[in-house]
């Protein structure tokens, strides 16, 4: 039996009623207040057993939409209107049953102010819900196209150059999965086709694409890490391609093009270290102020230690450079969601003079905040100075992580307008235990609450200073 929802740990005027003129009779609504002296507000409570991504977006008029697992692990969608302080929520009949960090949630808002939500999947049946932002009570779990929806992982919403909503996902398992793309048009989902193949000339493969980024000319760019089996040690290459329509791809110099589904050999090679070389399937891509694509990725570097590399295309091929190296080696092998993997990211903050800000984490102990010259690939340590930037950094809210958990940390995600390609609107913060190779945590004398953690507040901090 479904347990009663726990009350929110927020300053709430709990006269729960229908929200606004569009009554939400099937959803819970209340007026909540920001923290004293700030615009930061707790918009919900989320299960903290393992860190999974929360889906988020804002509407054009500034309302927050967030999808998360409630304290009872049910997929819940909430909205918050900062003008009225009104928060509404709707629990869906999809429950996070395990401890699999792959089961992230994603949210998008289409041009007609409909919410689209997906997640709670890892090589399992599609979970997808749709409904109007003004009436969460009408949010319903639905199929998309009804095809190729039985083994879904890594859901992503995007937009094409015309503003149509797109849905990208892997169909199949690690080491043998095809990536497919659907388009939301005229009130229904249509299957566009397969983007990345599940086989090459040597056998089964899986693609791990970066987020697609769009340049000022409307072209989409993507980097892909390729893997042979479910073992992360079998990652073997980083490739690149770009497209305007997701059907025809530019994959090399001299106008060389290809049609999908793309395979390792039909994309442009960025780096091919081979298996067992520490390559992690978390490449990132960004467009420099000059329009040049840049790629961040991690593999073993100097002395066999984990390192972060940056690559750019020089007109003839890709050149790469190591920009951060770990103090010791972390062996990259095994399956499941592995905690504390080497990673890196391009940050949104714009830096004057054409430079880019990069966050590099070759190991848990070796974080570097860097300024990157996108032409020379030279880096320098980042030191914030107001004269160098066009933004004012905000101090994250304090979140007290309770004792008794196992390897818990603060988690955050950037919230974008429409949830897809719009400008950053702020951050969501919460705490959770780190991934544990998708295995349940065990309560021990040192971590007596690890197997049944208390819920975390889900804190919304709107963007300021831009």
CSV table of C-alpha atoms in Angstrom, one decimal:
chain,number,residue,atom,x,y,z
A,1,UNK,CA,0.0,0.0,0.0
A,2,UNK,CA,1.2,3.5,-0.8
A,3,UNK,CA,2.2,5.4,2.3
A,4,UNK,CA,0.9,8.9,2.9
A,5,UNK,CA,3.2,11.6,1.6
A,6,UNK,CA,5.4,13.1,4.3
A,7,UNK,CA,5.0,16.9,4.9
A,8,UNK,CA,7.5,19.2,3.4
A,9,UNK,CA,10.1,20.7,5.7
A,10,UNK,CA,9.5,24.2,4.6
A,11,UNK,CA,7.7,27.3,5.8
A,12,UNK,CA,4.3,26.5,4.3
A,13,UNK,CA,0.9,28.0,4.6
A,14,UNK,CA,-0.8,24.6,4.6
A,15,UNK,CA,-4.2,25.7,3.4
A,16,UNK,CA,-4.0,23.1,0.7
A,17,UNK,CA,-6.4,24.0,-2.1
A,18,UNK,CA,-6.8,24.0,-5.9
A,19,UNK,CA,-4.1,26.0,-7.6
A,20,UNK,CA,-5.1,29.2,-9.4
A,21,UNK,CA,-7.9,29.5,-11.9
A,22,UNK,CA,-7.0,26.2,-13.6
A,23,UNK,CA,-8.1,24.0,-10.6
A,24,UNK,CA,-5.7,21.1,-9.9
A,25,UNK,CA,-8.1,18.9,-8.0
A,26,UNK,CA,-5.9,15.8,-8.3
A,27,UNK,CA,-2.7,17.5,-7.2
A,28,UNK,CA,-1.5,18.9,-3.8
A,29,UNK,CA,-1.0,22.6,-3.7
A,30,UNK,CA,0.2,25.0,-1.0
A,31,UNK,CA,1.8,28.4,-0.6
A,32,UNK,CA,5.4,28.1,0.5
A,33,UNK,CA,7.9,30.8,1.6
A,34,UNK,CA,11.5,31.4,0.6
A,35,UNK,CA,14.2,31.2,3.3
A,36,UNK,CA,14.4,34.3,5.4
A,37,UNK,CA,16.3,37.1,3.6
A,38,UNK,CA,16.7,35.2,0.3
A,39,UNK,CA,14.9,33.9,-2.7
A,40,UNK,CA,16.0,30.4,-2.0
A,41,UNK,CA,13.1,28.0,-1.4
A,42,UNK,CA,12.7,24.3,-0.6
A,43,UNK,CA,10.3,22.9,-3.2
A,44,UNK,CA,10.2,19.3,-2.1
A,45,UNK,CA,11.8,16.3,-0.3
A,46,UNK,CA,13.7,13.7,-2.3
A,47,UNK,CA,14.9,10.2,-1.6
A,48,UNK,CA,18.6,10.3,-0.8
A,49,UNK,CA,19.6,6.6,-1.1
A,50,UNK,CA,21.6,7.1,-4.3
A,51,UNK,CA,22.3,10.2,-6.4
A,52,UNK,CA,20.1,10.3,-9.6
A,53,UNK,CA,19.5,13.3,-11.7
A,54,UNK,CA,16.4,15.4,-11.0
A,55,UNK,CA,14.6,16.7,-14.1
A,56,UNK,CA,14.0,20.4,-14.2
A,57,UNK,CA,12.9,23.3,-16.3
A,58,UNK,CA,11.3,26.7,-16.1
A,59,UNK,CA,8.4,28.1,-18.1
A,60,UNK,CA,8.6,31.3,-20.1
A,61,UNK,CA,6.9,33.2,-17.2
A,62,UNK,CA,9.4,31.9,-14.6
A,63,UNK,CA,7.6,28.9,-13.0
A,64,UNK,CA,9.8,26.1,-11.9
A,65,UNK,CA,9.0,22.5,-12.9
A,66,UNK,CA,10.9,19.7,-11.2
A,67,UNK,CA,10.7,15.8,-11.4
A,68,UNK,CA,12.2,13.8,-8.5
A,69,UNK,CA,11.8,10.7,-6.4
A,70,UNK,CA,9.8,11.5,-3.3
A,71,UNK,CA,10.7,10.0,0.1
A,72,UNK,CA,8.8,6.9,-0.8
A,73,UNK,CA,10.6,6.7,-4.1
A,74,UNK,CA,7.6,7.6,-6.3
A,75,UNK,CA,8.2,9.7,-9.4
A,76,UNK,CA,6.8,13.1,-8.4
A,77,UNK,CA,6.4,16.3,-10.5
A,78,UNK,CA,6.1,19.7,-8.8
A,79,UNK,CA,5.7,23.2,-9.9
A,80,UNK,CA,6.6,26.4,-8.1
A,81,UNK,CA,5.4,29.9,-9.0
A,82,UNK,CA,7.7,32.5,-7.4
A,83,UNK,CA,5.1,35.3,-8.0
A,84,UNK,CA,2.5,33.7,-5.8
A,85,UNK,CA,4.6,31.3,-3.8
A,86,UNK,CA,2.3,28.5,-4.8
A,87,UNK,CA,3.7,25.0,-5.1
A,88,UNK,CA,1.7,22.1,-6.6
A,89,UNK,CA,2.8,18.5,-6.9
A,90,UNK,CA,1.6,15.2,-8.5
A,91,UNK,CA,2.8,11.7,-7.7
A,92,UNK,CA,2.9,9.3,-10.7
A,93,UNK,CA,2.5,5.6,-10.6
A,94,UNK,CA,6.2,4.9,-11.3
A,95,UNK,CA,8.3,3.8,-8.3
A,96,UNK,CA,12.1,3.7,-8.2
A,97,UNK,CA,12.5,0.1,-6.9
A,98,UNK,CA,16.2,-0.3,-6.7
A,99,UNK,CA,19.5,1.6,-6.1
A,100,UNK,CA,20.5,2.1,-9.8
A,101,UNK,CA,22.0,5.6,-10.4
A,102,UNK,CA,21.2,5.2,-14.1
A,103,UNK,CA,17.6,6.0,-13.4
A,104,UNK,CA,17.8,9.7,-13.8
A,105,UNK,CA,14.8,11.9,-14.6
A,106,UNK,CA,14.5,14.5,-17.4
A,107,UNK,CA,11.9,17.3,-18.0
A,108,UNK,CA,11.1,19.5,-21.0
A,109,UNK,CA,8.4,22.0,-21.7
A,110,UNK,CA,7.1,22.4,-25.2
A,111,UNK,CA,5.9,25.6,-27.0
A,112,UNK,CA,2.4,24.9,-25.8
A,113,UNK,CA,3.4,24.7,-22.1
A,114,UNK,CA,3.0,21.0,-21.9
A,115,UNK,CA,5.3,19.2,-19.5
A,116,UNK,CA,7.1,16.1,-20.8
A,117,UNK,CA,8.8,13.8,-18.2
A,118,UNK,CA,10.8,10.6,-18.6
A,119,UNK,CA,13.1,8.5,-16.4
A,120,UNK,CA,13.2,5.7,-13.9
A,121,UNK,CA,14.6,3.3,-16.6
A,122,UNK,CA,17.7,1.2,-17.1
A,123,UNK,CA,17.4,-1.3,-20.0
A,124,UNK,CA,13.6,-1.4,-19.1
A,125,UNK,CA,10.3,-0.3,-20.4
A,126,UNK,CA,9.8,3.4,-21.3
A,127,UNK,CA,8.5,5.6,-18.5
A,128,UNK,CA,7.0,8.8,-20.0
A,129,UNK,CA,4.4,11.3,-18.8
A,130,UNK,CA,2.8,14.3,-20.4
A,131,UNK,CA,0.4,17.0,-19.3
A,132,UNK,CA,-0.3,20.7,-19.1
A,133,UNK,CA,1.9,22.8,-16.7
A,134,UNK,CA,-1.3,24.5,-15.4
A,135,UNK,CA,-2.9,21.3,-14.4
A,136,UNK,CA,-0.7,18.6,-12.9
A,137,UNK,CA,-3.7,16.5,-12.2
A,138,UNK,CA,-3.8,15.7,-16.0
A,139,UNK,CA,-0.3,14.5,-16.1
A,140,UNK,CA,-0.4,10.9,-17.4
A,141,UNK,CA,2.0,8.0,-18.1
A,142,UNK,CA,1.8,7.3,-21.8
A,143,UNK,CA,3.7,5.5,-24.6
A,144,UNK,CA,5.5,7.6,-27.1
A,145,UNK,CA,5.4,5.9,-30.5
A,146,UNK,CA,4.8,2.4,-29.2
A,147,UNK,CA,7.9,1.1,-31.0
A,148,UNK,CA,11.3,0.2,-29.6
A,149,UNK,CA,10.3,1.1,-26.0
A,150,UNK,CA,11.0,-2.1,-24.0
A,151,UNK,CA,14.7,-1.6,-23.2
A,152,UNK,CA,15.2,2.2,-22.6
A,153,UNK,CA,18.2,3.9,-20.9
A,154,UNK,CA,19.6,7.5,-20.9
A,155,UNK,CA,16.5,9.5,-21.9
A,156,UNK,CA,17.3,13.0,-23.1
A,157,UNK,CA,15.1,15.9,-24.4
A,158,UNK,CA,16.5,18.2,-27.0
A,159,UNK,CA,15.1,20.8,-29.6
A,160,UNK,CA,15.7,20.9,-33.3
A,161,UNK,CA,16.6,24.1,-35.2
A,162,UNK,CA,12.9,24.8,-35.6
A,163,UNK,CA,12.1,24.5,-31.9
A,164,UNK,CA,10.5,21.1,-32.1
A,165,UNK,CA,11.0,18.9,-29.1
A,166,UNK,CA,13.2,15.8,-29.6
A,167,UNK,CA,13.7,12.7,-27.5
A,168,UNK,CA,16.9,10.7,-27.6
A,169,UNK,CA,17.4,7.4,-25.9
A,170,UNK,CA,19.4,4.1,-26.0
A,171,UNK,CA,17.4,1.1,-27.1
A,172,UNK,CA,19.2,-2.0,-25.8
A,173,UNK,CA,21.9,-2.8,-23.3
A,174,UNK,CA,25.4,-1.6,-22.6
A,175,UNK,CA,27.7,-3.1,-25.2
A,176,UNK,CA,24.8,-3.6,-27.6
A,177,UNK,CA,22.5,-0.7,-27.8
A,178,UNK,CA,21.1,1.5,-30.7
A,179,UNK,CA,20.4,5.2,-30.0
A,180,UNK,CA,17.0,6.4,-31.4
A,181,UNK,CA,15.5,9.8,-31.9
A,182,UNK,CA,11.8,10.8,-31.8
A,183,UNK,CA,10.3,14.2,-32.6
A,184,UNK,CA,7.2,15.9,-31.1
A,185,UNK,CA,5.3,17.5,-33.9
A,186,UNK,CA,1.6,18.2,-34.4
A,187,UNK,CA,0.6,16.8,-31.0
A,188,UNK,CA,2.3,13.4,-31.4
A,189,UNK,CA,5.7,11.7,-31.3
A,190,UNK,CA,7.2,10.5,-34.6
A,191,UNK,CA,10.2,8.2,-34.9
A,192,UNK,CA,13.0,10.0,-36.9
A,193,UNK,CA,15.5,7.1,-36.9
A,194,UNK,CA,18.5,5.5,-35.4
A,195,UNK,CA,21.5,7.9,-34.7
A,196,UNK,CA,24.2,5.6,-33.4
A,197,UNK,CA,24.6,1.9,-34.3
A,198,UNK,CA,24.9,-1.1,-32.0
A,199,UNK,CA,27.5,-2.9,-34.2
A,200,UNK,CA,30.6,-2.2,-36.2
A,201,UNK,CA,32.9,-4.5,-38.2
A,202,UNK,CA,34.2,-6.1,-35.1
A,203,UNK,CA,30.9,-6.9,-33.4
A,204,UNK,CA,28.5,-5.3,-30.8
A,205,UNK,CA,29.2,-1.8,-29.6
A,206,UNK,CA,27.5,0.9,-27.5
A,207,UNK,CA,27.7,4.6,-28.1
A,208,UNK,CA,27.9,7.1,-25.2
A,209,UNK,CA,27.2,10.5,-26.7
A,210,UNK,CA,27.8,13.8,-25.1
A,211,UNK,CA,25.0,16.3,-24.9
A,212,UNK,CA,24.4,17.8,-28.4
A,213,UNK,CA,25.4,21.5,-28.6
A,214,UNK,CA,24.1,23.9,-31.2
A,215,UNK,CA,26.3,26.6,-32.8
A,216,UNK,CA,25.1,30.0,-34.0
A,217,UNK,CA,24.4,28.6,-37.5
A,218,UNK,CA,22.0,26.0,-36.2
A,219,UNK,CA,24.4,23.0,-36.6
A,220,UNK,CA,24.4,20.4,-33.8
A,221,UNK,CA,27.7,18.9,-32.6
A,222,UNK,CA,28.3,15.7,-30.6
A,223,UNK,CA,31.2,13.7,-29.2
A,224,UNK,CA,30.8,9.9,-28.7
A,225,UNK,CA,32.7,7.5,-26.6
A,226,UNK,CA,32.4,3.9,-27.9
A,227,UNK,CA,32.4,0.7,-25.8
A,228,UNK,CA,32.6,-3.0,-26.6
A,229,UNK,CA,30.9,-4.6,-23.6
A,230,UNK,CA,29.2,-3.7,-20.3
A,231,UNK,CA,32.7,-3.3,-18.7
A,232,UNK,CA,33.9,0.3,-18.7
A,233,UNK,CA,37.4,-0.9,-19.4
A,234,UNK,CA,36.3,-1.7,-22.9
A,235,UNK,CA,35.7,1.9,-23.9
A,236,UNK,CA,38.1,2.3,-26.9
A,237,UNK,CA,37.6,5.5,-28.9
A,238,UNK,CA,36.3,9.1,-28.9
A,239,UNK,CA,34.6,10.3,-32.1
A,240,UNK,CA,32.9,13.4,-33.4
A,241,UNK,CA,30.2,14.4,-35.9
A,242,UNK,CA,27.8,17.3,-36.6
A,243,UNK,CA,24.4,17.6,-38.3
A,244,UNK,CA,21.6,20.0,-39.0
A,245,UNK,CA,18.8,17.5,-39.4
A,246,UNK,CA,19.9,14.3,-37.6
A,247,UNK,CA,19.8,12.4,-40.9
A,248,UNK,CA,22.9,13.6,-42.8
A,249,UNK,CA,26.1,14.0,-40.8
A,250,UNK,CA,29.4,15.8,-41.4
A,251,UNK,CA,32.1,13.4,-40.3
A,252,UNK,CA,35.4,14.7,-41.8
A,253,UNK,CA,37.3,17.2,-43.7
A,254,UNK,CA,36.7,18.0,-47.4
A,255,UNK,CA,32.9,17.8,-46.9
A,256,UNK,CA,32.9,14.1,-46.2
A,257,UNK,CA,29.4,13.1,-45.0
A,258,UNK,CA,27.5,10.0,-43.8
A,259,UNK,CA,24.0,8.9,-43.0
A,260,UNK,CA,23.0,7.2,-39.8
A,261,UNK,CA,23.2,5.1,-37.8
A,262,UNK,CA,26.8,6.2,-37.2
A,263,UNK,CA,29.4,3.7,-36.1
A,264,UNK,CA,33.0,4.2,-34.8
A,265,UNK,CA,34.5,3.9,-38.2
A,266,UNK,CA,32.0,6.3,-39.9
A,267,UNK,CA,32.6,9.2,-37.5
A,268,UNK,CA,35.6,11.5,-37.2
A,269,UNK,CA,38.2,10.1,-34.9
A,270,UNK,CA,39.2,12.4,-32.0
A,271,UNK,CA,41.3,9.8,-30.0
A,272,UNK,CA,41.5,6.0,-30.1
A,273,UNK,CA,43.5,4.9,-27.1
A,274,UNK,CA,42.0,1.4,-27.3
A,275,UNK,CA,40.6,-0.8,-24.6
A,276,UNK,CA,42.1,-0.8,-21.1
A,277,UNK,CA,43.4,2.7,-21.4
A,278,UNK,CA,41.2,4.4,-18.8
A,279,UNK,CA,38.8,6.1,-21.2
A,280,UNK,CA,35.6,7.0,-19.5
A,281,UNK,CA,32.3,7.4,-21.3
A,282,UNK,CA,31.6,11.0,-20.2
A,283,UNK,CA,33.0,13.2,-22.9
A,284,UNK,CA,31.8,16.8,-23.0
A,285,UNK,CA,31.5,19.2,-26.0
A,286,UNK,CA,31.2,22.9,-26.2
A,287,UNK,CA,31.4,25.6,-28.8
A,288,UNK,CA,34.1,28.2,-28.3
A,289,UNK,CA,33.4,31.9,-29.0
A,290,UNK,CA,35.0,31.5,-32.4
A,291,UNK,CA,32.5,28.7,-33.3
A,292,UNK,CA,35.2,26.0,-32.9
A,293,UNK,CA,34.0,22.8,-31.2
A,294,UNK,CA,36.1,21.6,-28.2
A,295,UNK,CA,35.9,18.2,-26.5
A,296,UNK,CA,36.8,17.2,-22.9
A,297,UNK,CA,37.4,13.6,-22.1
A,298,UNK,CA,39.4,11.5,-19.6
A,299,UNK,CA,41.8,8.5,-20.0
A,300,UNK,CA,45.1,7.4,-18.5
A,301,UNK,CA,47.8,10.0,-19.1
A,302,UNK,CA,51.2,10.7,-17.7
A,303,UNK,CA,52.6,7.8,-15.6
A,304,UNK,CA,49.4,5.8,-16.2
A,305,UNK,CA,47.4,8.1,-14.0
A,306,UNK,CA,43.9,9.4,-14.8
A,307,UNK,CA,44.0,12.6,-16.8
A,308,UNK,CA,41.7,15.1,-18.4
A,309,UNK,CA,42.3,16.0,-22.0
A,310,UNK,CA,40.9,18.7,-24.2
A,311,UNK,CA,40.8,18.4,-28.0
A,312,UNK,CA,40.1,20.8,-30.9
A,313,UNK,CA,39.9,20.4,-34.7
A,314,UNK,CA,42.7,22.3,-36.5
A,315,UNK,CA,41.3,21.8,-40.1
A,316,UNK,CA,43.2,18.6,-40.7
A,317,UNK,CA,42.4,16.5,-37.7
A,318,UNK,CA,41.9,16.6,-33.9
A,319,UNK,CA,44.7,17.7,-31.6
A,320,UNK,CA,44.5,17.0,-27.9
A,321,UNK,CA,46.3,18.1,-24.8
A,322,UNK,CA,46.3,16.9,-21.2
A,323,UNK,CA,45.2,19.7,-18.8
A,324,UNK,CA,45.0,17.9,-15.5
A,325,UNK,CA,46.5,14.7,-14.1
A,326,UNK,CA,45.6,12.8,-10.9
A,327,UNK,CA,48.1,12.3,-8.1
A,328,UNK,CA,47.5,8.5,-8.3
A,329,UNK,CA,45.8,6.0,-10.6
A,330,UNK,CA,42.1,5.0,-10.2
A,331,UNK,CA,41.6,1.8,-12.1
A,332,UNK,CA,38.8,2.2,-14.7
A,333,UNK,CA,37.1,-1.2,-14.9
A,334,UNK,CA,33.8,-3.0,-14.1
A,335,UNK,CA,30.1,-2.4,-14.5
A,336,UNK,CA,27.4,-0.5,-12.9
A,337,UNK,CA,27.3,3.1,-11.8
A,338,UNK,CA,30.9,3.7,-10.5
A,339,UNK,CA,31.4,6.5,-7.9
A,340,UNK,CA,34.1,9.1,-8.1
A,341,UNK,CA,35.0,8.6,-11.8
A,342,UNK,CA,37.3,11.1,-13.4
A,343,UNK,CA,35.3,13.8,-15.1
A,344,UNK,CA,35.4,17.3,-16.5
A,345,UNK,CA,33.0,20.0,-17.7
A,346,UNK,CA,32.7,23.3,-19.5
A,347,UNK,CA,31.0,25.8,-17.3
A,348,UNK,CA,28.4,28.2,-18.4
A,349,UNK,CA,30.0,31.3,-16.9
A,350,UNK,CA,31.3,33.5,-19.7
A,351,UNK,CA,34.8,34.8,-19.3
A,352,UNK,CA,35.9,38.0,-21.0
A,353,UNK,CA,38.5,37.8,-23.8
A,354,UNK,CA,37.3,34.7,-25.5
A,355,UNK,CA,38.6,32.3,-22.9
A,356,UNK,CA,36.5,29.4,-21.4
A,357,UNK,CA,36.1,28.2,-17.9
A,358,UNK,CA,36.7,24.5,-17.4
A,359,UNK,CA,36.3,22.3,-14.3
A,360,UNK,CA,38.6,19.2,-14.3
A,361,UNK,CA,38.4,16.4,-11.8
A,362,UNK,CA,40.9,13.6,-12.7
A,363,UNK,CA,40.4,12.2,-9.2
A,364,UNK,CA,38.4,13.0,-6.2
A,365,UNK,CA,41.4,14.7,-4.6
A,366,UNK,CA,42.6,16.6,-7.6
A,367,UNK,CA,40.0,19.1,-8.7
A,368,UNK,CA,41.2,22.0,-10.8
A,369,UNK,CA,39.3,25.1,-11.9
A,370,UNK,CA,40.9,26.4,-15.1
A,371,UNK,CA,40.7,29.1,-17.7
A,372,UNK,CA,41.2,27.6,-21.2
A,373,UNK,CA,42.5,29.3,-24.3
A,374,UNK,CA,40.4,27.6,-27.0
A,375,UNK,CA,43.1,28.1,-29.7
A,376,UNK,CA,46.3,27.2,-28.0
A,377,UNK,CA,44.6,24.9,-25.4
A,378,UNK,CA,46.8,26.5,-22.8
A,379,UNK,CA,45.3,26.7,-19.3
A,380,UNK,CA,45.7,28.8,-16.2
A,381,UNK,CA,44.2,28.5,-12.7
A,382,UNK,CA,40.8,30.2,-12.3
A,383,UNK,CA,40.7,33.0,-9.8
A,384,UNK,CA,37.4,34.8,-9.7
A,385,UNK,CA,37.6,38.6,-10.3
A,386,UNK,CA,34.6,40.6,-11.2
A,387,UNK,CA,36.4,42.5,-14.0
A,388,UNK,CA,37.0,39.1,-15.8
A,389,UNK,CA,33.5,37.9,-16.0
A,390,UNK,CA,30.0,39.0,-17.0
A,391,UNK,CA,28.2,37.3,-14.0
A,392,UNK,CA,28.2,37.4,-10.3
A,393,UNK,CA,28.6,34.0,-8.6
A,394,UNK,CA,26.1,33.0,-6.0
A,395,UNK,CA,26.9,31.3,-2.8
A,396,UNK,CA,25.3,27.8,-2.7
A,397,UNK,CA,22.8,27.3,0.1
A,398,UNK,CA,23.9,25.4,3.2
A,399,UNK,CA,22.6,21.8,3.3
A,400,UNK,CA,23.3,19.8,6.4
A,401,UNK,CA,24.1,16.2,5.5
A,402,UNK,CA,22.8,14.0,8.4
A,403,UNK,CA,25.1,11.6,10.2
A,404,UNK,CA,24.8,7.9,9.7
A,405,UNK,CA,24.9,7.8,5.9
A,406,UNK,CA,27.5,6.2,3.7
A,407,UNK,CA,29.5,8.4,1.3
A,408,UNK,CA,26.9,11.1,1.0
A,409,UNK,CA,27.5,14.4,-0.8
A,410,UNK,CA,25.8,17.5,-1.9
A,411,UNK,CA,24.3,17.3,-5.4
A,412,UNK,CA,23.3,20.1,-7.8
A,413,UNK,CA,21.9,20.5,-11.2
A,414,UNK,CA,21.5,23.6,-13.5
A,415,UNK,CA,17.9,24.5,-14.3
A,416,UNK,CA,17.3,25.8,-17.9
A,417,UNK,CA,14.4,27.5,-19.4
A,418,UNK,CA,12.3,24.9,-21.2
A,419,UNK,CA,14.6,22.2,-19.7
A,420,UNK,CA,16.5,21.8,-22.9
A,421,UNK,CA,18.3,24.6,-24.6
A,422,UNK,CA,17.2,27.7,-22.9
A,423,UNK,CA,19.4,29.9,-20.7
A,424,UNK,CA,20.4,28.9,-17.2
A,425,UNK,CA,17.8,30.0,-14.7
A,426,UNK,CA,19.3,28.7,-11.4
A,427,UNK,CA,20.3,25.6,-9.5
A,428,UNK,CA,18.7,22.8,-7.6
A,429,UNK,CA,20.5,21.4,-4.6
A,430,UNK,CA,20.1,18.3,-2.5
A,431,UNK,CA,22.2,15.6,-0.8
A,432,UNK,CA,22.4,11.9,-1.6
A,433,UNK,CA,24.7,8.9,-1.2
A,434,UNK,CA,27.0,8.4,-4.1
A,435,UNK,CA,26.5,5.6,-6.6
A,436,UNK,CA,27.4,2.1,-5.4
A,437,UNK,CA,27.7,0.2,-8.7
A,438,UNK,CA,23.9,0.0,-8.6
A,439,UNK,CA,23.9,-2.1,-5.4
A,440,UNK,CA,21.8,-1.4,-2.3
A,441,UNK,CA,23.6,0.2,0.6
A,442,UNK,CA,23.9,-1.8,3.8
A,443,UNK,CA,23.3,-0.4,7.3
A,444,UNK,CA,26.4,-0.8,9.4
A,445,UNK,CA,27.6,0.4,12.8
A,446,UNK,CA,29.5,3.2,11.0
A,447,UNK,CA,26.6,4.0,8.7
A,448,UNK,CA,23.4,3.0,10.5
A,449,UNK,CA,21.1,5.0,8.2
A,450,UNK,CA,22.7,4.0,4.8
A,451,UNK,CA,20.0,1.4,4.0
A,452,UNK,CA,17.1,3.7,4.9
A,453,UNK,CA,18.3,7.3,4.6
A,454,UNK,CA,16.3,10.3,5.7
A,455,UNK,CA,15.0,12.4,2.7
A,456,UNK,CA,16.8,15.5,1.6
A,457,UNK,CA,15.3,18.9,1.0
A,458,UNK,CA,15.2,19.9,-2.6
A,459,UNK,CA,16.3,23.5,-2.7
A,460,UNK,CA,15.7,25.9,-5.6
A,461,UNK,CA,18.1,28.9,-6.0
A,462,UNK,CA,17.1,31.2,-8.9
A,463,UNK,CA,19.8,32.7,-11.0
A,464,UNK,CA,20.9,36.3,-10.1
A,465,UNK,CA,23.5,38.7,-11.3
A,466,UNK,CA,23.2,38.2,-15.1
